Coordinates of C-alpha atoms in Angstrom, one line a residue:
X1 CA 0.0 4.6 -12.7
X2 CA 1.1 2.0 -15.2
X3 CA -2.0 0.2 -16.7
X4 CA -2.4 -3.5 -16.2
X5 CA -1.4 -5.8 -18.9
X6 CA -5.0 -6.5 -19.8
X7 CA -7.5 -3.7 -20.4
X8 CA -10.9 -3.9 -18.5
X9 CA -12.8 -4.6 -21.8
X10 CA -10.5 -7.5 -22.6
X11 CA -10.9 -8.9 -19.1
X12 CA -14.8 -8.8 -19.2
X13 CA -15.0 -10.3 -22.7
X14 CA -12.5 -13.1 -21.9
X15 CA -14.3 -13.9 -18.7
X16 CA -17.7 -14.0 -20.5
X17 CA -16.3 -16.4 -23.0
X18 CA -15.0 -18.7 -20.3
X19 CA -18.4 -18.6 -18.6
X20 CA -20.2 -19.1 -21.9
X21 CA -22.4 -16.0 -21.4
X22 CA -22.8 -12.5 -22.8
X23 CA -20.4 -10.0 -21.2
X24 CA -23.4 -8.1 -19.8
X25 CA -24.6 -11.2 -17.9
X26 CA -24.8 -11.1 -14.1
X27 CA -22.6 -14.1 -13.9
X28 CA -19.6 -12.0 -15.0
X29 CA -20.1 -9.6 -12.1
X30 CA -20.5 -12.4 -9.6
X31 CA -17.4 -14.2 -10.8
X32 CA -15.3 -11.0 -10.6
X33 CA -16.5 -10.5 -7.1
X34 CA -15.6 -14.1 -6.2
X35 CA -12.1 -13.6 -7.4
X36 CA -11.7 -10.1 -5.9
X37 CA -8.9 -10.2 -3.3
X38 CA -10.1 -7.0 -1.7
X39 CA -13.8 -7.9 -1.3
X40 CA -13.6 -8.4 2.4
X41 CA -12.8 -4.7 3.0
X42 CA -16.5 -4.0 2.4
X43 CA -17.2 -5.5 5.8
X44 CA -15.1 -2.8 7.4
X45 CA -17.7 -0.2 6.5
X46 CA -21.3 0.7 7.3
X47 CA -23.3 0.4 4.1
X48 CA -26.5 2.6 4.1
X49 CA -29.7 0.6 4.1
X50 CA -32.5 1.2 1.6
X51 CA -35.1 1.7 4.3
X52 CA -33.1 4.6 5.8
X53 CA -32.7 6.7 2.7
X54 CA -34.9 9.8 2.6
X55 CA -35.9 9.7 -1.1
X56 CA -36.5 5.9 -1.3
X57 CA -39.6 4.3 -2.7
X58 CA -39.4 0.8 -1.2
X59 CA -41.9 -0.5 -3.8
X60 CA -39.2 0.0 -6.5
X61 CA -36.2 -1.7 -4.8
X62 CA -37.2 -5.4 -5.2
X63 CA -36.4 -6.3 -1.7
X64 CA -32.8 -5.1 -1.8
X65 CA -31.4 -4.4 1.7
X66 CA -28.3 -2.3 1.0
X67 CA -28.3 1.0 -1.0
X68 CA -26.2 1.1 -4.2
X69 CA -23.7 3.6 -2.8
X70 CA -21.6 5.2 -5.6
X71 CA -20.8 8.5 -4.0
X72 CA -17.4 8.0 -2.4
X73 CA -16.1 10.8 -4.5
X74 CA -18.3 13.2 -2.4
X75 CA -18.5 11.5 1.0
X76 CA -16.9 8.2 1.8
X77 CA -18.7 5.6 3.9
X78 CA -18.1 5.3 7.6
X79 CA -15.4 2.8 8.8
X80 CA -16.8 0.7 11.6
X81 CA -13.8 1.4 13.8
X82 CA -14.6 5.1 13.8
X83 CA -17.0 4.8 16.7
X84 CA -14.6 2.6 18.7
X85 CA -11.7 5.1 18.3
X86 CA -13.9 8.1 19.2
X87 CA -15.2 6.4 22.2
X88 CA -11.7 5.6 23.3
X89 CA -10.8 9.3 23.3
X90 CA -14.1 10.2 25.0
X91 CA -13.5 7.6 27.7
X92 CA -9.9 8.8 28.2
X93 CA -11.1 12.4 28.5
X94 CA -13.7 11.3 31.1
X95 CA -11.3 9.3 33.1
X96 CA -8.0 11.2 33.1
X97 CA -8.9 14.7 31.9
X98 CA -5.9 16.8 31.0
X99 CA -3.5 13.8 31.3
X100 CA -5.0 12.7 28.0
X101 CA -2.6 15.1 26.3
X102 CA 0.3 12.8 27.1
X103 CA -1.1 9.2 27.4
X104 CA -2.8 6.6 25.3
X105 CA -2.1 5.5 21.7
X106 CA -3.1 9.0 20.4
X107 CA -1.8 11.5 23.0
X108 CA -3.6 14.7 22.2
X109 CA -0.5 16.9 21.9
X110 CA 0.9 14.7 19.1
X111 CA -2.4 13.1 17.8
X112 CA -1.9 14.2 14.3
X113 CA 1.7 13.1 14.2
X114 CA 0.7 9.7 15.5
X115 CA -1.1 8.9 12.2
X116 CA 0.8 10.9 9.6
X117 CA 2.9 7.8 8.8
X118 CA -0.3 6.2 7.5
X119 CA -0.5 8.8 4.8
X120 CA 3.0 8.3 3.3
X121 CA 2.1 5.6 0.8
X122 CA -1.2 7.2 -0.1
X123 CA 0.4 10.4 -1.4
X124 CA 3.9 9.2 -2.1
X125 CA 5.8 11.3 0.4
X126 CA 7.8 11.1 3.6
X127 CA 6.4 11.9 7.0
X128 CA 8.4 15.1 7.1
X129 CA 6.6 16.3 4.0
X130 CA 3.1 15.8 5.3
X131 CA 1.0 17.6 7.9
X132 CA -2.6 16.8 8.8
X133 CA -4.5 19.9 9.8
X134 CA -7.4 22.3 9.3
X135 CA -9.8 22.0 6.3
X136 CA -8.8 22.0 2.6
X137 CA -9.5 25.6 1.7
X138 CA -7.9 26.9 4.9
X139 CA -4.8 24.9 3.9
X140 CA -4.8 26.2 0.4
X141 CA -4.8 29.7 1.6
X142 CA -1.9 29.0 3.9
X143 CA 0.1 27.4 1.1
X144 CA -0.6 30.2 -1.4
X145 CA 0.4 32.8 1.2
X146 CA 3.8 31.2 1.2
X147 CA 4.3 30.1 -2.4
X148 CA 2.5 33.0 -4.2
X149 CA 4.9 35.9 -4.1
X150 CA 4.0 38.0 -7.1
X151 CA 6.5 40.3 -8.8
X152 CA 5.9 42.8 -11.7
X153 CA 7.0 40.1 -14.1
X154 CA 5.5 37.0 -12.4
X155 CA 2.0 37.8 -11.2
X156 CA -0.3 35.1 -12.6
X157 CA -1.8 32.0 -11.2
X158 CA -2.7 29.3 -13.8
X159 CA -5.8 27.1 -13.1
X160 CA -8.3 25.1 -14.9
X161 CA -11.7 26.3 -16.1
X162 CA -14.5 25.2 -13.8
X163 CA -12.1 24.6 -10.9
X164 CA -13.9 23.6 -7.8
X165 CA -15.5 26.8 -6.4
X166 CA -13.5 26.9 -3.2
X167 CA -10.2 26.7 -5.3
X168 CA -11.5 29.4 -7.6
X169 CA -12.5 31.7 -4.7
X170 CA -9.3 31.1 -2.8
X171 CA -7.1 32.0 -5.8
X172 CA -9.3 35.0 -6.6
X173 CA -9.1 36.3 -3.0
X174 CA -5.3 35.7 -2.9
X175 CA -4.9 37.9 -6.0
X176 CA -7.1 40.6 -4.5
X177 CA -5.1 40.4 -1.2
X178 CA -2.0 41.3 -3.3
X179 CA -3.8 44.2 -5.0
X180 CA -3.7 42.5 -8.4
X181 CA -6.2 42.8 -11.2
X182 CA -8.0 39.4 -11.0
X183 CA -9.0 39.3 -14.7
X184 CA -5.4 39.9 -15.8
X185 CA -3.7 37.7 -13.2
X186 CA -6.1 34.7 -13.0
X187 CA -5.1 32.7 -16.1
X188 CA -7.8 30.1 -16.7
X189 CA -7.3 27.4 -19.3
X190 CA -10.4 25.9 -20.9
X191 CA -11.2 22.8 -22.9
X192 CA -11.4 23.3 -26.6
X193 CA -14.7 24.2 -28.1
X194 CA -17.1 21.3 -28.1
X195 CA -14.9 19.3 -25.7
X196 CA -15.4 18.4 -22.0
X197 CA -11.9 17.9 -20.8
X198 CA -8.5 19.6 -21.1
X199 CA -5.8 18.4 -23.5
X200 CA -2.4 18.0 -22.0
X201 CA -0.8 19.6 -25.1
X202 CA -2.9 22.7 -24.5
X203 CA -1.8 23.0 -20.9
X204 CA 1.8 22.5 -21.8
X205 CA 1.6 25.1 -24.6
X206 CA 0.2 27.7 -22.2
X207 CA 3.0 27.0 -19.7
X208 CA 5.6 27.2 -22.4
X209 CA 4.3 30.5 -23.9
X210 CA 3.3 32.3 -20.7
X211 CA 5.4 30.5 -18.0
X212 CA 7.7 33.4 -17.3
X213 CA 4.7 35.5 -16.2
X214 CA 3.1 32.7 -14.1
X215 CA 4.1 32.6 -10.4
X216 CA 2.0 29.6 -9.4
X217 CA 0.4 26.7 -11.3
X218 CA -2.5 25.3 -9.3
X219 CA -4.7 22.6 -10.7
X220 CA -7.0 20.0 -9.3
X221 CA -5.3 16.6 -9.6
X222 CA -8.6 15.0 -10.6
X223 CA -11.3 17.4 -11.9
X224 CA -14.4 17.2 -9.6
X225 CA -16.9 17.4 -12.5
X226 CA -15.4 15.5 -15.4
X227 CA -13.3 13.1 -13.4
X228 CA -10.3 13.8 -15.6
X229 CA -7.0 12.8 -14.0
X230 CA -4.3 15.3 -15.1
X231 CA -0.7 14.3 -15.8
X232 CA 0.7 15.7 -12.6
X233 CA 4.4 14.9 -13.2
X234 CA 4.3 16.4 -16.7
X235 CA 2.7 19.6 -15.5
X236 CA 5.1 19.8 -12.6
X237 CA 8.2 19.3 -14.9
X238 CA 7.0 21.9 -17.4
X239 CA 6.0 24.5 -14.9
X240 CA 9.2 24.2 -12.9
X241 CA 11.3 24.4 -16.1
X242 CA 9.8 27.9 -16.6
X243 CA 10.4 28.9 -12.9
X244 CA 6.9 28.4 -11.6
X245 CA 5.9 26.8 -8.3
X246 CA 3.5 23.9 -9.1
X247 CA 0.8 22.8 -6.7
X248 CA -2.3 20.6 -6.7
X249 CA -5.6 20.3 -5.0
X250 CA -5.9 16.5 -4.5
X251 CA -9.3 16.4 -3.0
X252 CA -10.6 14.0 -5.7
X253 CA -7.2 12.2 -6.2
X254 CA -6.1 11.2 -2.8
X255 CA -7.1 7.7 -2.0
X256 CA -8.4 7.3 -5.5
X257 CA -5.2 7.1 -7.7
X258 CA -1.6 6.4 -7.0
X259 CA 0.4 9.5 -6.2
X260 CA 4.2 10.0 -5.9
X261 CA 4.4 13.6 -4.9
X262 CA 8.0 13.5 -3.7
X263 CA 9.4 11.7 -6.7
X264 CA 7.4 13.9 -9.1
X265 CA 8.9 16.9 -7.4
X266 CA 5.6 18.6 -6.8
X267 CA 6.1 21.8 -4.8
X268 CA 3.0 21.7 -2.7
X269 CA -0.4 20.0 -2.5
X270 CA -3.5 19.9 -0.3
X271 CA -6.4 17.6 0.1
X272 CA -9.5 16.9 2.1
X273 CA -10.1 13.5 3.7
X274 CA -13.9 13.0 3.7
X275 CA -14.2 11.7 0.1
X276 CA -12.1 8.6 -0.8
X277 CA -10.4 8.8 2.6
X278 CA -13.7 8.2 4.5
X279 CA -13.0 10.5 7.5
X280 CA -16.6 11.9 7.7
X281 CA -18.0 15.3 6.7
X282 CA -15.6 18.1 7.5
X283 CA -12.8 15.6 8.2
X284 CA -9.2 16.6 9.0
X285 CA -7.4 17.8 5.8
X286 CA -3.8 17.5 4.8
X287 CA -0.9 19.3 3.1
X288 CA 2.3 18.4 1.4
X289 CA 5.4 20.6 1.0
X290 CA 8.4 19.0 -0.8
X291 CA 11.4 18.6 1.5
X292 CA 13.5 20.7 -0.9
X293 CA 11.6 23.8 0.4
X294 CA 12.1 22.9 4.1
X295 CA 14.5 25.8 4.7
X296 CA 13.5 28.2 1.9
X297 CA 9.7 28.4 2.1
X298 CA 8.2 29.4 5.5
X299 CA 4.6 29.8 6.6
X300 CA 3.4 33.3 6.3
X301 CA 1.1 32.8 9.3
X302 CA 2.4 30.9 12.3
X303 CA 0.9 29.4 15.4
X304 CA 2.0 27.6 18.6
X305 CA 2.0 24.2 17.0
X306 CA 4.5 25.2 14.4
X307 CA 7.0 25.7 17.2
X308 CA 9.5 22.9 18.0
X309 CA 7.9 20.4 20.5
X310 CA 11.0 20.2 22.7
X311 CA 10.7 23.9 23.7
X312 CA 7.0 24.6 22.9
X313 CA 6.0 24.6 26.6
X314 CA 8.7 27.0 27.7
X315 CA 6.2 29.7 26.7
X316 CA 8.9 32.4 26.1
X317 CA 7.3 33.6 22.9
X318 CA 10.6 33.1 21.0
X319 CA 9.6 31.2 18.0
X320 CA 11.6 28.1 17.1
X321 CA 9.8 27.2 13.9
X322 CA 9.9 23.6 12.8
X323 CA 11.4 23.4 9.3
X324 CA 9.3 22.3 6.5
X325 CA 5.6 21.4 6.4
X326 CA 5.2 20.7 10.1
X327 CA 5.9 24.3 10.8
X328 CA 2.7 25.2 8.9
X329 CA 0.6 23.8 11.7
X330 CA -1.1 26.4 13.7
X331 CA -3.3 24.8 16.4
X332 CA -3.5 21.6 18.3
X333 CA -5.1 18.7 16.4
X334 CA -8.9 18.1 16.7
X335 CA -8.7 14.6 18.3
X336 CA -12.2 13.4 17.3
X337 CA -11.4 14.1 13.7
X338 CA -8.0 12.4 14.1
X339 CA -9.9 9.3 15.3
X340 CA -12.1 9.2 12.2
X341 CA -9.2 9.6 9.8
X342 CA -7.1 7.1 11.8
X343 CA -9.8 4.4 11.4
X344 CA -9.8 4.8 7.6
X345 CA -6.1 5.1 7.1
X346 CA -5.5 1.8 8.8
X347 CA -7.7 0.2 6.2
X348 CA -5.7 1.8 3.4
X349 CA -2.5 0.5 4.9
X350 CA -3.8 -3.0 4.8
X351 CA -5.3 -2.8 1.3
X352 CA -2.5 -0.7 -0.4
X353 CA -3.0 1.9 -3.0
X354 CA -1.4 -0.3 -5.7
X355 CA -4.0 -3.1 -5.2
X356 CA -6.9 -0.6 -4.9
X357 CA -5.9 1.2 -8.1
X358 CA -5.7 -2.1 -9.9
X359 CA -9.2 -3.1 -8.8
X360 CA -10.5 0.5 -9.5
X361 CA -9.4 0.3 -13.1
X362 CA -11.3 -2.9 -13.7
X363 CA -14.3 -1.8 -11.6
X364 CA -14.7 1.5 -13.5
X365 CA -13.9 -0.2 -16.8
X366 CA -16.7 -2.7 -16.1
X367 CA -19.1 0.2 -15.5
X368 CA -18.0 1.9 -18.7
X369 CA -18.4 -1.3 -20.7
X370 CA -21.9 -2.0 -19.5
X371 CA -23.1 1.5 -20.1
X372 CA -21.5 1.5 -23.6
X373 CA -23.1 -1.9 -24.5
X374 CA -26.6 -0.6 -23.6
X375 CA -25.9 2.7 -25.4
X376 CA -24.9 0.9 -28.5
X377 CA -28.1 -1.1 -28.4
X378 CA -30.1 2.1 -28.3
X379 CA -28.1 3.7 -31.0
X380 CA -28.6 0.7 -33.2
X381 CA -32.4 1.1 -33.2
X382 CA -33.9 0.5 -29.8
X383 CA -35.9 3.4 -28.5
X384 CA -34.8 5.4 -25.5
X385 CA -32.4 8.0 -24.2
X386 CA -28.7 7.8 -24.8
X387 CA -26.1 7.9 -22.1
X388 CA -22.8 9.7 -22.7
X389 CA -19.6 9.4 -20.6
X390 CA -17.6 12.6 -20.6
X391 CA -14.8 11.2 -18.4
X392 CA -11.8 10.3 -20.5
X393 CA -11.8 6.7 -21.8
X394 CA -8.0 6.2 -21.2
X395 CA -7.5 4.6 -17.8
X396 CA -4.4 6.8 -17.3
X397 CA -6.6 9.9 -17.4
X398 CA -9.2 9.0 -14.8
X399 CA -9.8 7.7 -11.4
X400 CA -12.9 5.7 -10.3
X401 CA -15.5 8.4 -11.2
X402 CA -17.4 8.5 -14.4
X403 CA -19.5 11.5 -15.2
X404 CA -22.6 10.7 -17.3
X405 CA -24.8 13.0 -19.4
X406 CA -28.1 12.2 -21.1
X407 CA -30.1 13.0 -24.1
X408 CA -33.0 13.8 -21.8
X409 CA -33.2 16.1 -18.8
X410 CA -30.8 14.9 -16.2
X411 CA -33.0 15.8 -13.2
X412 CA -35.7 13.3 -14.0
X413 CA -33.1 10.5 -14.3
X414 CA -31.4 11.4 -11.0
X415 CA -34.7 11.6 -9.1
X416 CA -35.7 8.2 -10.4
X417 CA -32.3 6.7 -9.4
X418 CA -32.7 8.1 -5.9
X419 CA -36.2 6.5 -5.5
X420 CA -34.6 3.1 -6.3
X421 CA -31.8 3.4 -3.8
X422 CA -29.0 4.6 -5.9
X423 CA -26.7 7.1 -4.1
X424 CA -24.8 9.2 -6.6
X425 CA -25.0 12.9 -7.3
X426 CA -25.7 15.5 -9.9
X427 CA -23.5 18.4 -10.8
X428 CA -24.2 21.4 -12.9
X429 CA -24.6 21.9 -15.7
X430 CA -25.9 18.5 -16.7
X431 CA -23.8 15.7 -15.2
X432 CA -24.5 12.7 -12.9
X433 CA -21.3 11.5 -11.2
X434 CA -21.0 7.8 -10.4
X435 CA -18.0 6.5 -8.5
X436 CA -17.5 2.8 -7.7
X437 CA -15.0 2.8 -4.9
X438 CA -12.7 -0.2 -4.7
X439 CA -12.6 -0.4 -0.9
X440 CA -16.3 -1.1 -0.5
X441 CA -18.0 -1.3 -3.9
X442 CA -18.4 -4.6 -5.7
X443 CA -18.8 -5.5 -9.4
X444 CA -22.3 -6.6 -8.5
X445 CA -23.0 -3.1 -7.3
X446 CA -22.0 -1.8 -10.7
X447 CA -24.1 -4.5 -12.4
X448 CA -27.2 -3.5 -10.3
X449 CA -26.6 0.2 -10.9
X450 CA -26.6 -0.2 -14.7
X451 CA -29.7 -2.4 -14.6
X452 CA -31.5 0.3 -12.5
X453 CA -30.3 3.0 -14.8
X454 CA -31.5 1.3 -17.9
X455 CA -34.8 0.5 -16.2
X456 CA -35.2 4.2 -15.4
X457 CA -34.4 5.2 -19.0
X458 CA -36.8 2.6 -20.3
X459 CA -39.6 3.8 -18.1
X460 CA -38.8 7.4 -19.2
X461 CA -39.3 6.3 -22.8
X462 CA -42.6 4.5 -22.1
X463 CA -43.9 7.6 -20.4
X464 CA -43.2 9.9 -23.3

């Protein structure tokens, strides 16, 4: 996660000077796209068309064909190879029936294992530490059943305020399952008064002071609302020093930022795959369990697919549990979901997380720069609403999402953006989340978005 030698602001200003134009000029975006070594990956995806979007007002889009899609943090776009891979499995099923369990490039018995190697560089782990299975919250429950073993002295789970609801509910229900008082055992850390994001020193202070009563530390790697990227290795080190297990929900981090789960010593993690990993709604999720726990932490709930493959079909009901994370698998893999994920992971293997992260830093920095330039103009005297960015400014503390708030009601802004073909989303209480994804978003996408946003804000001013 080391930052590049040159910060995004410096890059934009230097380029503008070379082009002899203002940094907010369209030529800067076009030049950045021309030099982008990853630009061809956009052709690997289906980009939604303006005419197909339900809220669109075609009279407002100035003839643009493609939507401005900035919502990969919620649902990634469809890789074009998804249809091909799904049709391959449907064709195999039609032609050979049950023999499909053993033949083809994705035999159904080992379909998940066929693609797990494509996840290693994305999460920074070995194949024997990763399993692809179920959905995110199901996996979180399975992990907590194994790692959360409360005692009279260690009975708390530490999490962030406004954790994603499914995480909050899962932790709450796990505490109830153990007969614990939720209010006493659910240790929630909040941002300071008047602040939007957590301070690392506050997290570390809680761990230091209360660590001996905390059984599990469970944070989101990147916060879904604010877009804040937490210091995963620092939290892991601090928590384990106090005897805590440390895990992360990486739904908004995987495929977004560089991860090194094995080297960081993280105990466990889970993630979905339909956001930055582009596997489609409800796509196949994943889990990580560090190899150091292979023979000490076992699944509390087991199933047939956690049994060693070599003797699985002897059907003697004498469990030979696979050590480590693979033993957490319960059922046979859903092959059509494997296909969708396979298509996307192959693209990541070509692009590499290091290159994607480098582009993401510049892409998001360019978005931040344009918004701040326009906001400064308004603050300096021009009439109109002001845009605030609540996501941390330091590139080490964020991925590719920026969360925006406004000095006017957010709903009106969001609706007007939708009418003009901008696909982003709103989150309570007052944020609009915007995520330029380096695999398929361009610098010109960012430029067009900011122009549309400012047009919306200007029209709001004129209508007041």
